[in-house]
Coordinates of C-alpha atoms in Angstrom, one line a residue:
M1 CA 140.1 125.4 156.9
R2 CA 138.5 128.0 158.3
G3 CA 137.2 129.0 155.4
M4 CA 136.1 125.4 153.7
R5 CA 133.6 125.8 158.0
L6 CA 131.8 128.7 156.0
H7 CA 131.5 127.0 152.9
L8 CA 129.8 124.5 154.2
A9 CA 127.7 125.8 156.6
G10 CA 126.4 128.4 153.6
W11 CA 125.4 125.2 152.0
L12 CA 123.2 124.2 155.4
A13 CA 121.4 126.3 154.9
L14 CA 120.9 126.5 151.5
L15 CA 120.0 122.8 152.2
L16 CA 117.4 123.5 154.8
V17 CA 116.2 126.1 152.1
V18 CA 115.3 123.5 149.4
G19 CA 113.9 120.8 152.1
A20 CA 111.3 123.2 153.4
Q21 CA 110.5 122.9 149.9
P22 CA 107.2 120.1 149.6
P23 CA 108.7 118.0 149.8
G24 CA 107.1 115.2 147.1
Q25 CA 106.3 117.6 144.5
V26 CA 108.0 117.8 141.7
A27 CA 107.3 122.1 140.6
A28 CA 106.9 123.2 136.4
D29 CA 110.0 124.3 136.3
T30 CA 110.6 125.2 132.3
K31 CA 110.8 121.5 131.6
F32 CA 108.6 118.9 133.2
D33 CA 109.0 116.1 130.0
L34 CA 113.4 117.0 131.2
V35 CA 112.0 115.9 134.5
A36 CA 110.1 112.5 133.6
D37 CA 111.7 111.5 131.5
P38 CA 115.2 112.9 131.1
L39 CA 117.2 110.6 128.2
R40 CA 114.1 110.7 125.9
F41 CA 114.0 114.7 125.7
L42 CA 117.6 114.9 125.4
R43 CA 117.4 112.3 122.4
R44 CA 114.6 115.0 121.3
A45 CA 117.1 118.2 121.6
T46 CA 119.4 116.6 119.0
H47 CA 117.1 117.7 116.6
A48 CA 115.8 120.7 115.6
Y49 CA 113.1 119.6 114.7
T50 CA 109.8 117.6 116.3
D51 CA 107.0 115.8 115.7
E52 CA 105.6 114.8 118.9
F53 CA 104.5 118.0 120.4
P54 CA 102.0 119.6 120.0
L55 CA 101.6 119.1 116.3
G56 CA 105.2 119.1 115.5
Q57 CA 107.9 122.7 115.8
V58 CA 110.3 123.9 115.1
Q59 CA 112.4 123.2 118.9
N60 CA 113.0 126.2 120.7
Q61 CA 116.9 126.5 121.5
A62 CA 116.0 122.8 123.6
Y63 CA 119.6 121.9 121.8
G64 CA 120.1 124.2 125.2
Y65 CA 119.8 120.9 127.9
L66 CA 121.9 118.8 127.0
F67 CA 125.1 120.1 128.9
P68 CA 124.1 120.1 132.1
Q69 CA 121.2 120.8 133.4
G70 CA 120.5 118.0 131.1
P71 CA 123.3 115.4 131.9
F72 CA 122.8 116.0 135.5
F73 CA 118.8 115.3 135.4
L74 CA 120.0 111.8 133.0
V75 CA 122.2 110.8 135.9
G76 CA 119.4 111.2 138.4
H77 CA 117.0 109.2 136.2
L78 CA 119.4 106.1 135.5
L79 CA 120.7 106.8 140.1
H80 CA 116.6 106.0 140.4
I81 CA 116.2 108.7 142.6
P82 CA 112.9 110.0 143.4
D83 CA 112.7 112.7 140.1
W84 CA 111.2 115.8 142.9
L85 CA 114.9 114.8 144.9
V86 CA 117.0 115.1 141.5
Q87 CA 114.7 118.4 140.9
R88 CA 115.8 119.3 144.6
A89 CA 120.0 118.2 144.4
W90 CA 119.4 120.4 140.8
W91 CA 118.8 123.7 142.8
L92 CA 120.3 123.1 145.4
L93 CA 123.8 122.7 143.5
L94 CA 122.3 126.3 142.0
L95 CA 122.5 127.8 145.3
C96 CA 125.7 126.7 145.9
L97 CA 127.3 127.9 143.3
A98 CA 125.5 131.4 143.9
Y99 CA 126.8 131.3 147.2
S100 CA 130.7 129.9 147.6
G101 CA 131.4 131.4 144.2
T102 CA 129.8 134.8 146.0
L103 CA 131.0 134.0 149.5
T104 CA 135.0 133.9 147.2
L105 CA 134.6 136.5 145.4
A106 CA 134.5 139.3 148.5
R107 CA 136.8 137.7 150.2
R108 CA 139.1 137.7 146.5
V109 CA 138.0 141.8 146.4
G110 CA 139.1 142.5 150.6
V111 CA 135.7 142.2 151.9
R112 CA 136.8 142.1 156.0
G113 CA 135.4 140.1 158.4
T114 CA 133.4 136.6 157.9
L115 CA 129.7 137.3 158.9
P116 CA 130.5 140.3 156.1
Q117 CA 131.2 137.2 153.4
V118 CA 129.2 135.2 154.5
L119 CA 126.1 138.1 154.1
A120 CA 127.4 139.2 150.7
A121 CA 127.8 135.7 149.3
G122 CA 123.7 135.2 151.3
C123 CA 122.2 138.4 149.8
Y124 CA 123.7 137.1 146.7
A125 CA 123.0 133.7 146.4
L126 CA 119.2 134.4 147.6
S127 CA 118.6 137.4 145.7
P128 CA 114.9 138.1 144.2
R129 CA 116.3 137.4 140.8
I130 CA 117.0 133.9 142.2
L131 CA 114.5 133.6 143.6
T132 CA 112.0 134.9 141.1
T133 CA 112.7 132.0 138.9
L134 CA 114.2 129.4 141.1
T135 CA 111.4 127.1 141.2
A136 CA 109.5 127.8 138.0
I137 CA 112.5 128.9 135.4
S138 CA 115.9 128.0 136.8
S139 CA 117.7 127.5 133.4
E140 CA 117.2 130.8 133.6
A141 CA 118.8 131.2 137.5
W142 CA 122.0 129.5 136.2
P143 CA 124.3 131.6 134.7
V144 CA 123.2 134.4 136.9
A145 CA 124.7 131.6 139.5
L146 CA 128.5 131.2 138.1
V147 CA 128.4 135.2 137.8
P148 CA 130.8 135.1 140.3
W149 CA 132.5 131.9 139.1
T150 CA 133.8 134.1 136.1
L151 CA 135.0 137.3 138.5
V152 CA 136.8 136.0 140.4
P153 CA 139.5 134.4 138.6
L154 CA 140.3 137.9 137.5
T155 CA 140.1 139.4 141.0
R156 CA 144.1 139.1 140.7
R157 CA 146.7 140.8 139.6
T158 CA 146.9 139.6 135.9
P159 CA 143.8 138.9 135.2
R160 CA 143.5 134.6 134.5
I161 CA 141.4 134.2 131.5
A162 CA 141.3 131.0 130.9
P163 CA 139.6 129.9 134.4
A164 CA 136.4 132.7 133.8
V165 CA 136.2 131.2 130.3
V166 CA 135.3 127.7 132.0
A167 CA 132.8 129.4 134.2
V168 CA 131.3 130.5 130.7
A169 CA 131.4 126.9 129.3
V170 CA 129.6 125.9 132.2
M171 CA 126.5 128.4 132.3
G172 CA 125.0 126.3 128.9
A173 CA 122.3 127.7 126.3
V174 CA 118.6 127.3 127.5
N175 CA 118.3 130.7 127.2
A176 CA 121.0 132.6 125.1
T177 CA 120.7 135.3 126.5
A178 CA 120.8 135.1 129.6
T179 CA 123.8 133.6 128.7
I180 CA 125.6 136.5 127.2
A181 CA 124.1 139.4 130.1
A182 CA 126.0 136.7 132.4
C183 CA 129.1 137.1 130.5
L184 CA 128.9 141.1 130.8
P185 CA 130.0 141.7 133.8
A186 CA 133.1 140.3 133.4
F187 CA 133.7 142.2 130.1
V188 CA 133.2 145.2 131.7
M189 CA 135.5 144.8 135.1
L190 CA 138.0 143.7 132.5
I191 CA 137.3 147.3 130.6
A192 CA 137.4 149.1 133.3
R193 CA 140.6 147.5 134.6
R194 CA 141.8 148.6 131.1
S195 CA 142.7 144.9 130.8
Y196 CA 141.8 145.5 126.9
R197 CA 143.8 143.2 125.8
A198 CA 142.8 140.4 128.6
A199 CA 139.0 141.3 127.8
G200 CA 139.2 140.5 123.7
R201 CA 140.4 137.2 124.5
F202 CA 137.7 137.1 127.2
A203 CA 135.6 137.9 124.3
L204 CA 137.4 135.5 121.8
G205 CA 137.0 131.8 124.2
A206 CA 133.9 133.0 125.8
G207 CA 132.0 132.8 121.7
A208 CA 134.9 129.2 121.9
V209 CA 133.0 127.7 124.4
S210 CA 130.3 128.8 123.3
A211 CA 129.9 127.7 119.7
W212 CA 128.5 125.1 120.2
W213 CA 125.3 126.5 120.5
I214 CA 125.8 129.6 119.2
G215 CA 125.4 126.6 115.7
P216 CA 122.2 125.8 116.9
L217 CA 121.1 128.8 116.5
L218 CA 121.6 129.9 113.6
V219 CA 119.9 127.8 112.1
L220 CA 116.9 128.2 114.5
G221 CA 116.5 132.3 113.9
R222 CA 117.3 130.9 109.8
Y223 CA 113.7 128.3 109.8
S224 CA 112.1 129.9 113.1
P225 CA 109.1 131.8 112.7
P226 CA 109.8 135.9 114.8
F227 CA 108.3 134.3 118.3
T228 CA 109.1 137.2 119.4
D229 CA 106.4 138.9 117.9
F230 CA 103.8 137.2 119.0
I231 CA 105.2 136.3 123.1
E232 CA 105.8 140.0 125.7
S233 CA 105.6 143.3 124.2
A234 CA 109.0 145.1 125.7
G235 CA 106.0 146.9 127.7
V236 CA 105.1 144.5 129.2
T237 CA 108.5 143.9 130.3
T238 CA 109.3 146.3 131.4
A239 CA 106.3 148.5 132.7
W240 CA 107.1 147.6 136.0
L241 CA 110.8 148.8 135.7
N242 CA 111.7 152.1 138.0
P243 CA 114.8 153.0 140.1
V244 CA 113.7 151.6 143.2
E245 CA 112.0 148.3 142.0
I246 CA 115.8 147.8 140.0
L247 CA 117.9 148.1 143.2
R248 CA 115.4 145.8 145.9
G249 CA 116.2 143.3 142.7
T250 CA 112.5 142.3 141.3
T251 CA 113.2 143.6 137.8
S252 CA 111.0 140.2 136.8
W253 CA 107.5 141.4 135.2
T254 CA 105.9 138.0 135.9
P255 CA 105.7 137.8 140.1
F256 CA 103.5 141.4 138.8
V257 CA 101.0 139.2 136.8
D258 CA 101.4 135.2 138.1
T259 CA 101.1 135.0 142.0
E260 CA 102.3 130.6 140.9
R261 CA 105.8 131.8 141.2
A262 CA 105.0 132.8 145.1
A263 CA 108.5 133.5 146.2
G264 CA 108.4 136.2 143.0
H265 CA 105.5 137.7 144.0
L266 CA 106.3 137.7 147.9
L267 CA 108.9 139.6 146.8
V268 CA 106.5 142.5 145.0
A269 CA 103.3 142.4 146.8
E270 CA 103.8 141.3 150.7
P271 CA 105.1 145.0 152.9
A272 CA 107.5 143.1 154.9
F273 CA 109.4 142.0 151.9
I274 CA 109.6 145.1 150.3
I275 CA 111.2 147.2 152.6
A276 CA 114.2 144.6 153.5
T277 CA 114.8 145.1 149.9
C278 CA 115.1 148.0 150.6
V279 CA 117.2 148.0 153.1
V280 CA 119.6 145.0 151.9
A281 CA 119.8 147.9 148.3
A282 CA 120.6 150.4 150.7
A283 CA 123.1 149.1 152.8
G284 CA 124.1 148.4 149.3
L285 CA 124.9 151.3 147.9
A286 CA 126.4 152.4 151.1
G287 CA 128.3 150.3 150.5
L288 CA 129.9 151.2 147.1
A289 CA 129.9 154.8 148.0
R290 CA 132.7 154.7 150.8
R291 CA 135.5 155.5 148.9
D292 CA 137.3 152.3 151.3
M293 CA 135.0 149.7 149.0
P294 CA 137.6 147.3 147.5
W295 CA 137.8 147.4 144.0
R296 CA 134.9 150.4 143.8
G297 CA 136.0 151.5 140.5
P298 CA 136.1 148.2 138.5
L299 CA 132.6 146.9 140.7
L300 CA 131.5 150.8 140.2
A301 CA 131.4 150.5 136.2
V302 CA 129.6 147.5 136.4
F303 CA 126.7 148.4 138.7
A304 CA 127.0 151.4 136.5
V305 CA 126.2 150.0 133.4
G306 CA 124.3 147.4 134.5
F307 CA 122.0 150.4 135.8
W308 CA 122.2 151.9 133.3
V309 CA 120.9 148.7 131.0
L310 CA 117.9 148.2 133.3
G311 CA 116.8 152.1 133.2
S312 CA 117.1 151.9 129.2
A313 CA 113.7 150.6 129.3
H314 CA 112.0 153.3 128.5
L315 CA 113.4 155.3 126.6
A316 CA 113.8 153.0 124.1
T317 CA 110.3 150.4 124.8
S318 CA 109.5 150.3 120.1
L319 CA 113.7 149.1 120.3
Y320 CA 112.7 146.4 122.5
D321 CA 110.3 145.7 120.3
G322 CA 112.3 146.0 117.1
A323 CA 116.2 145.0 116.4
L324 CA 116.8 144.3 120.7
A325 CA 113.3 142.0 120.8
P326 CA 115.2 139.0 122.1
F327 CA 117.0 141.6 124.5
R328 CA 113.8 142.8 126.1
N329 CA 113.3 140.9 129.1
L330 CA 116.2 142.9 130.7
H331 CA 115.5 141.2 134.2
K332 CA 118.4 138.8 133.2
F333 CA 121.2 142.0 133.3
D334 CA 120.4 141.8 137.2
P335 CA 123.2 140.6 138.2
L336 CA 125.4 143.0 137.0
V337 CA 123.6 145.4 139.6
H338 CA 123.4 143.1 142.4
L339 CA 126.2 141.2 142.2
P340 CA 127.9 144.5 143.1
L341 CA 125.2 145.7 145.4
A342 CA 126.4 142.6 148.0
L343 CA 129.6 143.3 147.9
G344 CA 128.9 146.6 149.0
V345 CA 126.7 145.0 151.6
G346 CA 129.2 142.5 153.4
H347 CA 131.8 145.7 153.4
A348 CA 128.9 148.7 154.9
A349 CA 128.6 145.3 157.7
A350 CA 131.9 145.4 157.9
T351 CA 133.4 148.9 158.6
Q352 CA 130.5 149.4 160.5
S353 CA 131.8 146.3 162.7
A354 CA 135.3 147.9 162.4
E355 CA 134.0 151.6 163.6
T356 CA 131.8 150.2 166.7
S357 CA 134.8 148.9 167.4
F358 CA 138.5 151.3 167.5
H359 CA 138.5 153.8 164.5
V360 CA 140.0 153.2 160.9
P361 CA 142.5 155.1 158.7
S362 CA 140.6 156.5 155.8
G363 CA 142.2 154.8 152.3
S364 CA 143.6 151.8 154.8
C365 CA 141.9 149.7 151.8
L366 CA 143.5 148.6 148.8
L367 CA 141.2 149.4 145.2
Y368 CA 143.5 145.9 144.4
T369 CA 145.0 143.1 145.8
S370 CA 147.7 140.8 145.6
D371 CA 148.4 137.6 144.6
A372 CA 149.3 136.7 147.9
A373 CA 146.1 137.8 149.0
D374 CA 144.9 136.0 146.3
D375 CA 145.8 132.3 147.1

């Protein structure tokens, strides 16, 4: 019961955040026609080619909206709910999933104390990666919100693969790279635990539930022109990437050049937000660095892989303009860094609180929690 109250309190706080956005206004979030007429949009998305816009084109991953984002907006449309309210409800659902997933994960791995658990969940749900994309391209923020749910079933002594695969199935496929990046933390955690068979089953399961969009993606690759040659280059997407920005979470290049993404731009331009994100990153590192950090080994492995991927930007620019062009927007791998950091913030807060009241013996936390603690 107490755990449910924590979820409800977080959802209420997030409702206030979403409700503070200008009422009555529809944001240009990903696809305006999805909001205005979802039924027509979804009908068009079932075809590889459309002659409606602009003068006919092979559609780029439009099938990705068939689930789950498209049906969500379609239900709101059929119920005659105002477009802007449906959009706010979508944002709220995304934030609540990120919050509750991280809160559940924090409890499962052994972050102690109510406030530290809530703090970890809030840090991830309102992380720069989600805030930067929420109202501009929420289809990319959606897989980020589901990353904690892929890890929760894996924290048991015997990892449960099926629930983790279900979380993958709900990620959708508006952006294939974003979905792949969101699956990577679970795979790395299983490898770090030396659960190689489980990692293989997870990879096969993720591939199986993604077959519905992998097939159309292969068709798109066969008939579509090489559009990665005509969009932003690796030099643009990685120009602002450095260790500090990676740790702060401001890994997306668009806020540096686009002031319309208000939240993202404030995070890279306002000194107060820059200092605040640096403090959060420092707290997360302090928590991860402690020897009594629960699940320290697997979480550090996930963090290290994410930091290496994001840090490879300036070492392989030509490669990201060549064979790895679909992955040149490296900010999609941000959850590898910031989910461990969020949990580190929670643990740092828990240990600080404990040390101010009584001495905590070194090594008092176990690396893995028991099944009894998970229930």
